[in-house]
Amino acid sequence: MFFLWLYMFYSCAGSCSGLATRGSPAPPRAAPPLPQLLPGEPGEENSLEEQRAAPDAASPISTFFNGSGTKRLPQAIIIGVKKGGTRALLEFLRVHPDVRAVGAEPHFFDRNYERGLAWYRDLMPRTLEGQITMEKTPSYFVTKEAPARISSMSKGTKLIVVVRDPVTRAISDYTQTLSKKPDIPTFESLTFKNRTTGLIDTSWSAIQIGIYAKHLENWLLYFPIGQILFVSGERLISDPAGELGRVQDFLGLKRIITDKHFYFNKTKGFPCLKKAEGSSKPHCLGKTKGRTHPDIDQGVVQRLRDFYRPFNMKFYQMTGQDFGWD
């Protein structure tokens, strides 16, 4: 019966169009849908225009064969932090059949808010009933306007923050910048306003991002603490399945991602997927992940640890978790 229906459909295509020509004018042809472009190498941020999904309009035939789906605003967002492990978490989560996520960072709530929610929704992948739409943009956590904007979209949005030892995070942040701008000043010179007095330059973003307690206070004005999950960047490396178990529970998902999905890559120094989303091959994050850090003066490292300690203690109290950074 199905093949008979297809035969009748395509047979009618020619004759029916002829009838339309002899009678009322045929309706204008719809523009062909834009091709859906594949995301780039994980770890590299692609332009949003390259990441946009195909238009919502779909023919009955394509809908029949490819399945239906709806573009929805995200129910969960990975909001931070930069160089904490957000890309790894997103790639791991995309293995789950009930998670659909944007590959690139939309930067909607910090850089593109004026484009409107319709533009934001159009970036999202199609999802079926029961699937979760997600995105990740680590700079949201340190963007003052982001909490109010996300709350305005949906007060029920679940938020995930991947945090990491703020000293290590700062060095990793600097290492990334150094790879793009080899002539920048040394880490030691950027760390201090005055090296003689030991005064830390908190205006430097690499330092400022790691004051997690300060940023969290802003989020708690709009979201209860129970609506924010804090993932340890260190445990994401040492026990990825354990951290992914917590994330799946938080999102209300069945625990499908387990130890069997990971293997440890000694060369990269972190876990990789045995099979990535849509692939049967092992997959590690791109070459921009796992860079070798420069040697930093240990006196400067210790001064930074002393600086961050009270902020870390406050962050532990606020979250109810001891991340063991001291």
CSV table of N, CA, C and O in Angstrom, one decimal, residues 78-189:
chain,number,residue,atom,x,y,z
A,78,ILE,N,24.7,24.9,29.7
A,78,ILE,CA,26.0,24.9,30.3
A,78,ILE,C,26.5,26.3,30.3
A,78,ILE,O,26.9,26.8,29.2
A,79,ILE,N,26.5,27.0,31.4
A,79,ILE,CA,26.8,28.4,31.5
A,79,ILE,C,28.2,28.8,31.8
A,79,ILE,O,28.6,29.9,31.8
A,80,GLY,N,29.0,27.8,32.2
A,80,GLY,CA,30.4,28.1,32.5
A,80,GLY,C,31.1,26.9,33.0
A,80,GLY,O,30.5,25.8,33.1
A,81,VAL,N,32.4,27.1,33.3
A,81,VAL,CA,33.2,28.3,33.1
A,81,VAL,C,34.2,28.0,32.0
A,81,VAL,O,34.5,26.9,31.7
A,82,LYS,N,34.7,29.1,31.4
A,82,LYS,CA,35.7,29.0,30.4
A,82,LYS,C,37.0,28.2,30.9
A,82,LYS,O,37.4,28.4,32.0
A,83,LYS,N,37.5,27.3,30.1
A,83,LYS,CA,38.6,26.4,30.4
A,83,LYS,C,38.4,25.6,31.6
A,83,LYS,O,39.3,25.1,32.3
A,84,GLY,N,37.1,25.3,31.8
A,84,GLY,CA,36.8,24.4,33.0
A,84,GLY,C,36.5,23.0,32.5
A,84,GLY,O,36.6,22.0,33.4
A,85,GLY,N,36.2,22.8,31.3
A,85,GLY,CA,35.8,21.4,30.8
A,85,GLY,C,34.4,21.4,30.1
A,85,GLY,O,33.8,20.3,30.0
A,86,THR,N,33.9,22.6,29.7
A,86,THR,CA,32.6,22.6,29.2
A,86,THR,C,32.4,21.9,27.8
A,86,THR,O,31.4,21.3,27.5
A,87,ARG,N,33.5,22.0,27.0
A,87,ARG,CA,33.4,21.3,25.7
A,87,ARG,C,33.4,19.8,25.9
A,87,ARG,O,32.6,19.1,25.2
A,88,ALA,N,34.2,19.3,26.8
A,88,ALA,CA,34.2,17.9,27.0
A,88,ALA,C,32.8,17.4,27.5
A,88,ALA,O,32.3,16.4,27.1
A,89,LEU,N,32.3,18.2,28.5
A,89,LEU,CA,31.0,17.8,29.0
A,89,LEU,C,29.9,17.7,27.9
A,89,LEU,O,29.1,16.8,27.8
A,90,LEU,N,29.9,18.8,27.1
A,90,LEU,CA,28.9,18.8,26.0
A,90,LEU,C,29.1,17.6,25.1
A,90,LEU,O,28.1,17.0,24.7
A,91,GLU,N,30.3,17.3,24.7
A,91,GLU,CA,30.5,16.2,23.7
A,91,GLU,C,30.1,14.9,24.4
A,91,GLU,O,29.6,14.0,23.7
A,92,PHE,N,30.4,14.7,25.7
A,92,PHE,CA,30.0,13.5,26.3
A,92,PHE,C,28.5,13.4,26.4
A,92,PHE,O,27.9,12.3,26.2
A,93,LEU,N,27.8,14.5,26.7
A,93,LEU,CA,26.3,14.5,26.8
A,93,LEU,C,25.7,14.2,25.5
A,93,LEU,O,24.6,13.6,25.5
A,94,ARG,N,26.3,14.6,24.4
A,94,ARG,CA,25.6,14.4,23.1
A,94,ARG,C,25.6,12.9,22.7
A,94,ARG,O,24.9,12.6,21.8
A,95,VAL,N,26.3,12.1,23.4
A,95,VAL,CA,26.1,10.6,23.2
A,95,VAL,C,24.7,10.1,23.6
A,95,VAL,O,24.2,9.2,23.1
A,96,HIS,N,24.1,10.8,24.6
A,96,HIS,CA,22.8,10.4,25.1
A,96,HIS,C,21.8,10.6,24.0
A,96,HIS,O,21.7,11.7,23.4
A,97,PRO,N,20.9,9.6,23.7
A,97,PRO,CA,19.9,9.8,22.7
A,97,PRO,C,18.8,10.8,23.0
A,97,PRO,O,18.2,11.2,22.1
A,98,ASP,N,18.7,11.2,24.2
A,98,ASP,CA,17.7,12.1,24.6
A,98,ASP,C,18.2,13.5,24.8
A,98,ASP,O,17.5,14.4,25.3
A,99,VAL,N,19.4,13.8,24.3
A,99,VAL,CA,20.0,15.1,24.4
A,99,VAL,C,20.4,15.6,23.0
A,99,VAL,O,21.0,14.9,22.2
A,100,ARG,N,19.9,16.7,22.6
A,100,ARG,CA,20.2,17.4,21.4
A,100,ARG,C,20.8,18.7,21.7
A,100,ARG,O,20.2,19.5,22.5
A,101,ALA,N,22.0,19.0,21.1
A,101,ALA,CA,22.7,20.3,21.5
A,101,ALA,C,23.3,21.0,20.3
A,101,ALA,O,23.6,20.3,19.3
A,102,VAL,N,23.4,22.3,20.4
A,102,VAL,CA,24.0,23.1,19.4
A,102,VAL,C,25.5,22.9,19.5
A,102,VAL,O,26.1,22.9,20.7
A,103,GLY,N,26.2,22.7,18.4
A,103,GLY,CA,27.7,22.5,18.5
A,103,GLY,C,28.5,23.8,18.8
A,103,GLY,O,29.3,23.8,19.7
A,104,ALA,N,28.1,24.9,18.1
A,104,ALA,CA,28.8,26.1,18.4
A,104,ALA,C,28.3,26.8,19.6
A,104,ALA,O,27.2,26.5,20.1
A,105,GLU,N,29.0,27.8,20.1
A,105,GLU,CA,28.5,28.6,21.3
A,105,GLU,C,27.7,29.7,20.7
A,105,GLU,O,28.2,30.6,20.1
A,106,PRO,N,26.4,29.8,21.0
A,106,PRO,CA,25.5,30.8,20.5
A,106,PRO,C,25.8,32.2,21.0
A,106,PRO,O,25.5,33.2,20.3
A,107,HIS,N,26.3,32.3,22.2
A,107,HIS,CA,26.6,33.6,22.8
A,107,HIS,C,25.3,34.5,22.7
A,107,HIS,O,25.5,35.7,22.5
A,108,PHE,N,24.2,33.9,22.9
A,108,PHE,CA,22.9,34.7,22.8
A,108,PHE,C,22.8,35.7,24.0
A,108,PHE,O,22.5,36.9,23.8
A,109,PHE,N,22.9,35.2,25.2
A,109,PHE,CA,22.6,36.0,26.4
A,109,PHE,C,23.7,37.0,26.8
A,109,PHE,O,23.6,37.7,27.7
A,110,ASP,N,24.8,37.0,26.0
A,110,ASP,CA,25.9,38.0,26.3
A,110,ASP,C,26.2,38.9,25.1
A,110,ASP,O,26.3,40.1,25.2
A,111,ARG,N,26.2,38.3,23.8
A,111,ARG,CA,26.6,39.1,22.7
A,111,ARG,C,25.4,39.4,21.7
A,111,ARG,O,25.5,40.3,20.9
A,112,ASN,N,24.5,38.5,21.6
A,112,ASN,CA,23.5,38.5,20.5
A,112,ASN,C,22.0,38.7,21.0
A,112,ASN,O,21.1,38.4,20.3
A,113,TYR,N,21.9,39.2,22.3
A,113,TYR,CA,20.5,39.2,22.8
A,113,TYR,C,19.6,40.1,22.0
A,113,TYR,O,18.4,39.8,22.0
A,114,GLU,N,20.1,41.1,21.4
A,114,GLU,CA,19.2,42.0,20.6
A,114,GLU,C,18.6,41.3,19.4
A,114,GLU,O,17.6,41.8,18.9
A,115,ARG,N,19.1,40.2,19.0
A,115,ARG,CA,18.5,39.4,17.9
A,115,ARG,C,17.2,38.8,18.2
A,115,ARG,O,16.4,38.4,17.3
A,116,GLY,N,16.9,38.6,19.5
A,116,GLY,CA,15.6,38.1,19.9
A,116,GLY,C,15.5,36.6,20.0
A,116,GLY,O,16.3,35.8,19.5
A,117,LEU,N,14.5,36.1,20.8
A,117,LEU,CA,14.4,34.7,21.1
A,117,LEU,C,14.1,33.9,19.8
A,117,LEU,O,14.4,32.7,19.8
A,118,ALA,N,13.4,34.4,18.8
A,118,ALA,CA,13.1,33.7,17.6
A,118,ALA,C,14.4,33.3,16.9
A,118,ALA,O,14.5,32.2,16.4
A,119,TRP,N,15.3,34.2,16.9
A,119,TRP,CA,16.6,34.0,16.2
A,119,TRP,C,17.4,32.9,17.0
A,119,TRP,O,17.9,32.0,16.4
A,120,TYR,N,17.3,33.0,18.3
A,120,TYR,CA,17.9,32.0,19.2
A,120,TYR,C,17.3,30.6,19.0
A,120,TYR,O,18.1,29.6,18.9
A,121,ARG,N,16.0,30.5,19.0
A,121,ARG,CA,15.3,29.2,18.8
A,121,ARG,C,15.7,28.6,17.5
A,121,ARG,O,15.9,27.4,17.4
A,122,ASP,N,15.9,29.4,16.5
A,122,ASP,CA,16.2,28.9,15.1
A,122,ASP,C,17.6,28.2,15.1
A,122,ASP,O,17.8,27.4,14.2
A,123,LEU,N,18.4,28.6,16.0
A,123,LEU,CA,19.8,27.9,16.1
A,123,LEU,C,19.7,26.5,16.6
A,123,LEU,O,20.6,25.7,16.4
A,124,MET,N,18.6,26.2,17.4
A,124,MET,CA,18.5,24.9,18.1
A,124,MET,C,18.2,23.8,17.1
A,124,MET,O,17.6,24.0,16.1
A,125,PRO,N,18.7,22.6,17.5
A,125,PRO,CA,18.4,21.4,16.7
A,125,PRO,C,16.9,21.0,16.9
A,125,PRO,O,16.3,21.4,17.9
A,126,ARG,N,16.4,20.2,16.0
A,126,ARG,CA,15.0,19.7,16.2
A,126,ARG,C,15.1,18.6,17.2
A,126,ARG,O,16.0,17.8,17.3
A,127,THR,N,14.0,18.6,18.0
A,127,THR,CA,13.9,17.6,19.0
A,127,THR,C,12.5,16.9,19.0
A,127,THR,O,11.6,17.5,18.6
A,128,LEU,N,12.5,15.7,19.4
A,128,LEU,CA,11.2,15.0,19.6
A,128,LEU,C,10.7,15.1,21.0
A,128,LEU,O,11.5,15.5,21.9
A,129,GLU,N,9.5,14.7,21.2
A,129,GLU,CA,8.9,14.7,22.6
A,129,GLU,C,9.8,13.9,23.5
A,129,GLU,O,10.2,12.8,23.2
A,130,GLY,N,10.2,14.5,24.6
A,130,GLY,CA,11.0,13.7,25.6
A,130,GLY,C,12.5,14.0,25.5
A,130,GLY,O,13.2,13.6,26.4
A,131,GLN,N,12.9,14.6,24.4
A,131,GLN,CA,14.3,15.0,24.3
A,131,GLN,C,14.6,16.4,24.8
A,131,GLN,O,13.7,17.2,24.9
A,132,ILE,N,15.8,16.6,25.3
A,132,ILE,CA,16.2,17.8,25.9
A,132,ILE,C,17.1,18.6,24.9
A,132,ILE,O,18.0,18.1,24.3
A,133,THR,N,16.7,19.9,24.8
A,133,THR,CA,17.5,20.8,23.9
A,133,THR,C,18.5,21.5,24.8
A,133,THR,O,18.2,22.0,25.9
A,134,MET,N,19.8,21.6,24.4
A,134,MET,CA,20.9,22.2,25.2
A,134,MET,C,21.8,23.1,24.4
A,134,MET,O,21.8,22.9,23.2
A,135,GLU,N,22.4,24.0,25.0
A,135,GLU,CA,23.5,24.7,24.4
A,135,GLU,C,24.6,25.0,25.5
A,135,GLU,O,24.3,24.9,26.7
A,136,LYS,N,25.8,25.4,25.1
A,136,LYS,CA,26.8,25.8,26.1
A,136,LYS,C,27.5,27.1,25.6
A,136,LYS,O,27.9,27.2,24.5
A,137,THR,N,27.6,28.0,26.5
A,137,THR,CA,28.4,29.2,26.3
A,137,THR,C,29.0,29.6,27.6
A,137,THR,O,28.3,30.2,28.5
A,138,PRO,N,30.3,29.3,27.9
A,138,PRO,CA,30.9,29.4,29.2
A,138,PRO,C,31.0,30.9,29.7
A,138,PRO,O,31.0,31.1,30.9
A,139,SER,N,30.9,31.8,28.8
A,139,SER,CA,31.0,33.2,29.2
A,139,SER,C,29.8,33.7,29.9
A,139,SER,O,29.8,34.8,30.5
A,140,TYR,N,28.7,33.0,29.8
A,140,TYR,CA,27.4,33.4,30.5
A,140,TYR,C,27.7,33.6,32.0
A,140,TYR,O,27.1,34.5,32.6
A,141,PHE,N,28.5,32.7,32.6
A,141,PHE,CA,28.6,32.7,34.1
A,141,PHE,C,29.2,34.0,34.6
A,141,PHE,O,28.9,34.4,35.7
A,142,VAL,N,30.0,34.7,33.8
A,142,VAL,CA,30.6,35.9,34.2
A,142,VAL,C,29.9,37.2,33.6
A,142,VAL,O,30.4,38.3,33.8
A,143,THR,N,28.8,36.9,32.9
A,143,THR,CA,28.1,38.1,32.3
A,143,THR,C,27.0,38.5,33.2
A,143,THR,O,26.1,37.8,33.5
A,144,LYS,N,27.1,39.8,33.6
A,144,LYS,CA,26.2,40.3,34.7
A,144,LYS,C,24.7,40.2,34.2
A,144,LYS,O,23.8,39.9,35.1
A,145,GLU,N,24.4,40.4,32.9
A,145,GLU,CA,23.0,40.5,32.5
A,145,GLU,C,22.4,39.1,32.2
A,145,GLU,O,21.2,38.9,32.1
A,146,ALA,N,23.3,38.1,32.1
A,146,ALA,CA,22.8,36.7,31.7
A,146,ALA,C,21.8,36.1,32.6
A,146,ALA,O,20.8,35.5,32.1
A,147,PRO,N,21.9,36.1,33.9
A,147,PRO,CA,20.9,35.5,34.8
A,147,PRO,C,19.5,36.0,34.6
A,147,PRO,O,18.6,35.3,34.5
A,148,ALA,N,19.4,37.4,34.5
A,148,ALA,CA,18.1,38.0,34.4
A,148,ALA,C,17.5,37.6,33.0
A,148,ALA,O,16.3,37.3,32.9
A,149,ARG,N,18.3,37.6,32.0
A,149,ARG,CA,17.9,37.3,30.6
A,149,ARG,C,17.4,35.8,30.5
A,149,ARG,O,16.4,35.6,29.9
A,150,ILE,N,18.2,34.9,31.1
A,150,ILE,CA,17.8,33.5,31.0
A,150,ILE,C,16.5,33.3,31.8
A,150,ILE,O,15.6,32.6,31.4
A,151,SER,N,16.4,33.9,33.0
A,151,SER,CA,15.2,33.8,33.8
A,151,SER,C,14.0,34.4,33.1
A,151,SER,O,12.9,33.8,33.2
A,152,SER,N,14.2,35.4,32.3
A,152,SER,CA,13.1,36.0,31.5
A,152,SER,C,12.6,35.0,30.5
A,152,SER,O,11.4,35.0,30.2
A,153,MET,N,13.6,34.3,29.9
A,153,MET,CA,13.2,33.2,28.9
A,153,MET,C,12.4,32.1,29.6
A,153,MET,O,11.3,31.7,29.1
A,154,SER,N,12.9,31.6,30.7
A,154,SER,CA,12.3,30.5,31.4
A,154,SER,C,12.9,30.4,32.8
A,154,SER,O,14.1,30.1,32.9
A,155,LYS,N,12.1,30.6,33.8
A,155,LYS,CA,12.6,30.5,35.2
A,155,LYS,C,12.9,29.1,35.5
A,155,LYS,O,13.6,28.8,36.5
A,156,GLY,N,12.4,28.1,34.7
A,156,GLY,CA,12.7,26.7,35.0
A,156,GLY,C,13.9,26.1,34.3
A,156,GLY,O,14.2,24.9,34.4
A,157,THR,N,14.7,27.0,33.6
A,157,THR,CA,15.9,26.5,32.9
A,157,THR,C,16.9,25.9,33.9
A,157,THR,O,17.2,26.5,34.9
A,158,LYS,N,17.4,24.7,33.5
A,158,LYS,CA,18.4,24.1,34.4
A,158,LYS,C,19.8,24.5,33.9
A,158,LYS,O,20.0,24.6,32.7
A,159,LEU,N,20.6,24.9,34.9
A,159,LEU,CA,21.9,25.5,34.6
A,159,LEU,C,23.0,24.5,35.1
A,159,LEU,O,22.9,23.9,36.2
A,160,ILE,N,24.1,24.4,34.3
A,160,ILE,CA,25.2,23.6,34.7
A,160,ILE,C,26.5,24.4,34.6
A,160,ILE,O,26.7,25.1,33.6
A,161,VAL,N,27.3,24.3,35.7
A,161,VAL,CA,28.5,25.1,35.7
A,161,VAL,C,29.7,24.1,35.9
A,161,VAL,O,29.7,23.3,36.9
A,162,VAL,N,30.6,24.0,35.0
A,162,VAL,CA,31.8,23.2,35.2
A,162,VAL,C,32.9,24.0,35.8
A,162,VAL,O,33.3,25.0,35.1
A,163,VAL,N,33.3,23.7,37.0
A,163,VAL,CA,34.3,24.5,37.6
A,163,VAL,C,35.6,23.7,37.8
A,163,VAL,O,35.6,22.5,37.8
A,164,ARG,N,36.7,24.4,37.9
A,164,ARG,CA,38.1,23.9,38.0
A,164,ARG,C,38.9,24.7,38.9
A,164,ARG,O,38.6,25.9,39.1
A,165,ASP,N,39.9,24.1,39.5
A,165,ASP,CA,40.9,24.9,40.3
A,165,ASP,C,41.1,26.2,39.6
A,165,ASP,O,41.7,26.2,38.5
A,166,PRO,N,40.8,27.3,40.3
A,166,PRO,CA,40.9,28.6,39.6
A,166,PRO,C,42.3,29.0,39.2
A,166,PRO,O,42.5,29.7,38.2
A,167,VAL,N,43.3,28.5,39.9
A,167,VAL,CA,44.7,28.8,39.5
A,167,VAL,C,45.1,28.0,38.2
A,167,VAL,O,45.6,28.6,37.3
A,168,THR,N,44.8,26.7,38.2
A,168,THR,CA,45.0,25.9,37.0
A,168,THR,C,44.2,26.5,35.8
A,168,THR,O,44.7,26.5,34.7
A,169,ARG,N,42.9,26.9,36.1
A,169,ARG,CA,42.1,27.5,35.1
A,169,ARG,C,42.7,28.7,34.5
A,169,ARG,O,42.7,28.9,33.3
A,170,ALA,N,43.2,29.6,35.4
A,170,ALA,CA,43.8,30.8,34.9
A,170,ALA,C,45.1,30.6,34.0
A,170,ALA,O,45.2,31.2,33.0
A,171,ILE,N,45.9,29.6,34.4
A,171,ILE,CA,47.0,29.2,33.6
A,171,ILE,C,46.6,28.7,32.2
A,171,ILE,O,47.2,29.0,31.2
A,172,SER,N,45.5,27.9,32.2
A,172,SER,CA,45.0,27.3,31.0
A,172,SER,C,44.5,28.4,30.1
A,172,SER,O,44.7,28.4,28.9
A,173,ASP,N,43.8,29.3,30.7
A,173,ASP,CA,43.3,30.5,30.0
A,173,ASP,C,44.4,31.3,29.3
A,173,ASP,O,44.3,31.6,28.1
A,174,TYR,N,45.4,31.5,30.0
A,174,TYR,CA,46.6,32.2,29.5
A,174,TYR,C,47.3,31.4,28.4
A,174,TYR,O,47.7,32.0,27.4
A,175,THR,N,47.4,30.1,28.6
A,175,THR,CA,48.0,29.2,27.6
A,175,THR,C,47.2,29.3,26.2
A,175,THR,O,47.8,29.4,25.2
A,176,GLN,N,45.9,29.4,26.3
A,176,GLN,CA,45.1,29.5,25.1
A,176,GLN,C,45.4,30.8,24.4
A,176,GLN,O,45.6,30.9,23.2
A,177,THR,N,45.4,31.9,25.2
A,177,THR,CA,45.7,33.2,24.6
A,177,THR,C,47.1,33.3,24.0
A,177,THR,O,47.3,33.8,22.9
A,178,LEU,N,48.1,32.7,24.7
A,178,LEU,CA,49.4,32.6,24.2
A,178,LEU,C,49.6,31.9,22.9
A,178,LEU,O,50.4,32.3,22.1
A,179,SER,N,48.8,30.9,22.7
A,179,SER,CA,48.8,30.1,21.4
A,179,SER,C,48.4,31.0,20.2
A,179,SER,O,48.8,30.8,19.1
A,180,LYS,N,47.6,32.0,20.5
A,180,LYS,CA,47.1,32.9,19.5
A,180,LYS,C,47.9,34.2,19.4
A,180,LYS,O,48.0,34.7,18.3
A,181,LYS,N,48.5,34.6,20.5
A,181,LYS,CA,49.2,35.8,20.5
A,181,LYS,C,50.6,35.6,21.3
A,181,LYS,O,50.7,35.8,22.5
A,182,PRO,N,51.5,35.0,20.6
A,182,PRO,CA,52.8,34.6,21.2
A,182,PRO,C,53.6,35.8,21.8
A,182,PRO,O,54.5,35.6,22.7
A,183,ASP,N,53.2,37.0,21.5
A,183,ASP,CA,54.0,38.2,22.0
A,183,ASP,C,53.4,38.8,23.2
A,183,ASP,O,53.8,39.9,23.6
A,184,ILE,N,52.4,38.2,23.8
A,184,ILE,CA,51.8,38.8,25.0
A,184,ILE,C,52.7,38.8,26.2
A,184,ILE,O,53.7,37.9,26.2
A,185,PRO,N,52.5,39.6,27.2
A,185,PRO,CA,53.4,39.6,28.4
A,185,PRO,C,53.4,38.2,29.1
A,185,PRO,O,52.4,37.4,28.9
A,186,THR,N,54.3,38.0,30.0
A,186,THR,CA,54.3,36.8,30.8
A,186,THR,C,53.1,36.7,31.7
A,186,THR,O,52.5,37.7,32.1
A,187,PHE,N,52.8,35.5,32.1
A,187,PHE,CA,51.7,35.2,33.0
A,187,PHE,C,52.0,36.0,34.3
A,187,PHE,O,51.1,36.6,34.9
A,188,GLU,N,53.2,35.9,34.8
A,188,GLU,CA,53.6,36.5,36.0
A,188,GLU,C,53.4,38.0,36.0
A,188,GLU,O,52.8,38.6,37.0
A,189,SER,N,53.7,38.7,34.9
A,189,SER,CA,53.5,40.2,34.8
A,189,SER,C,52.1,40.6,34.7
A,189,SER,O,51.7,41.6,35.2
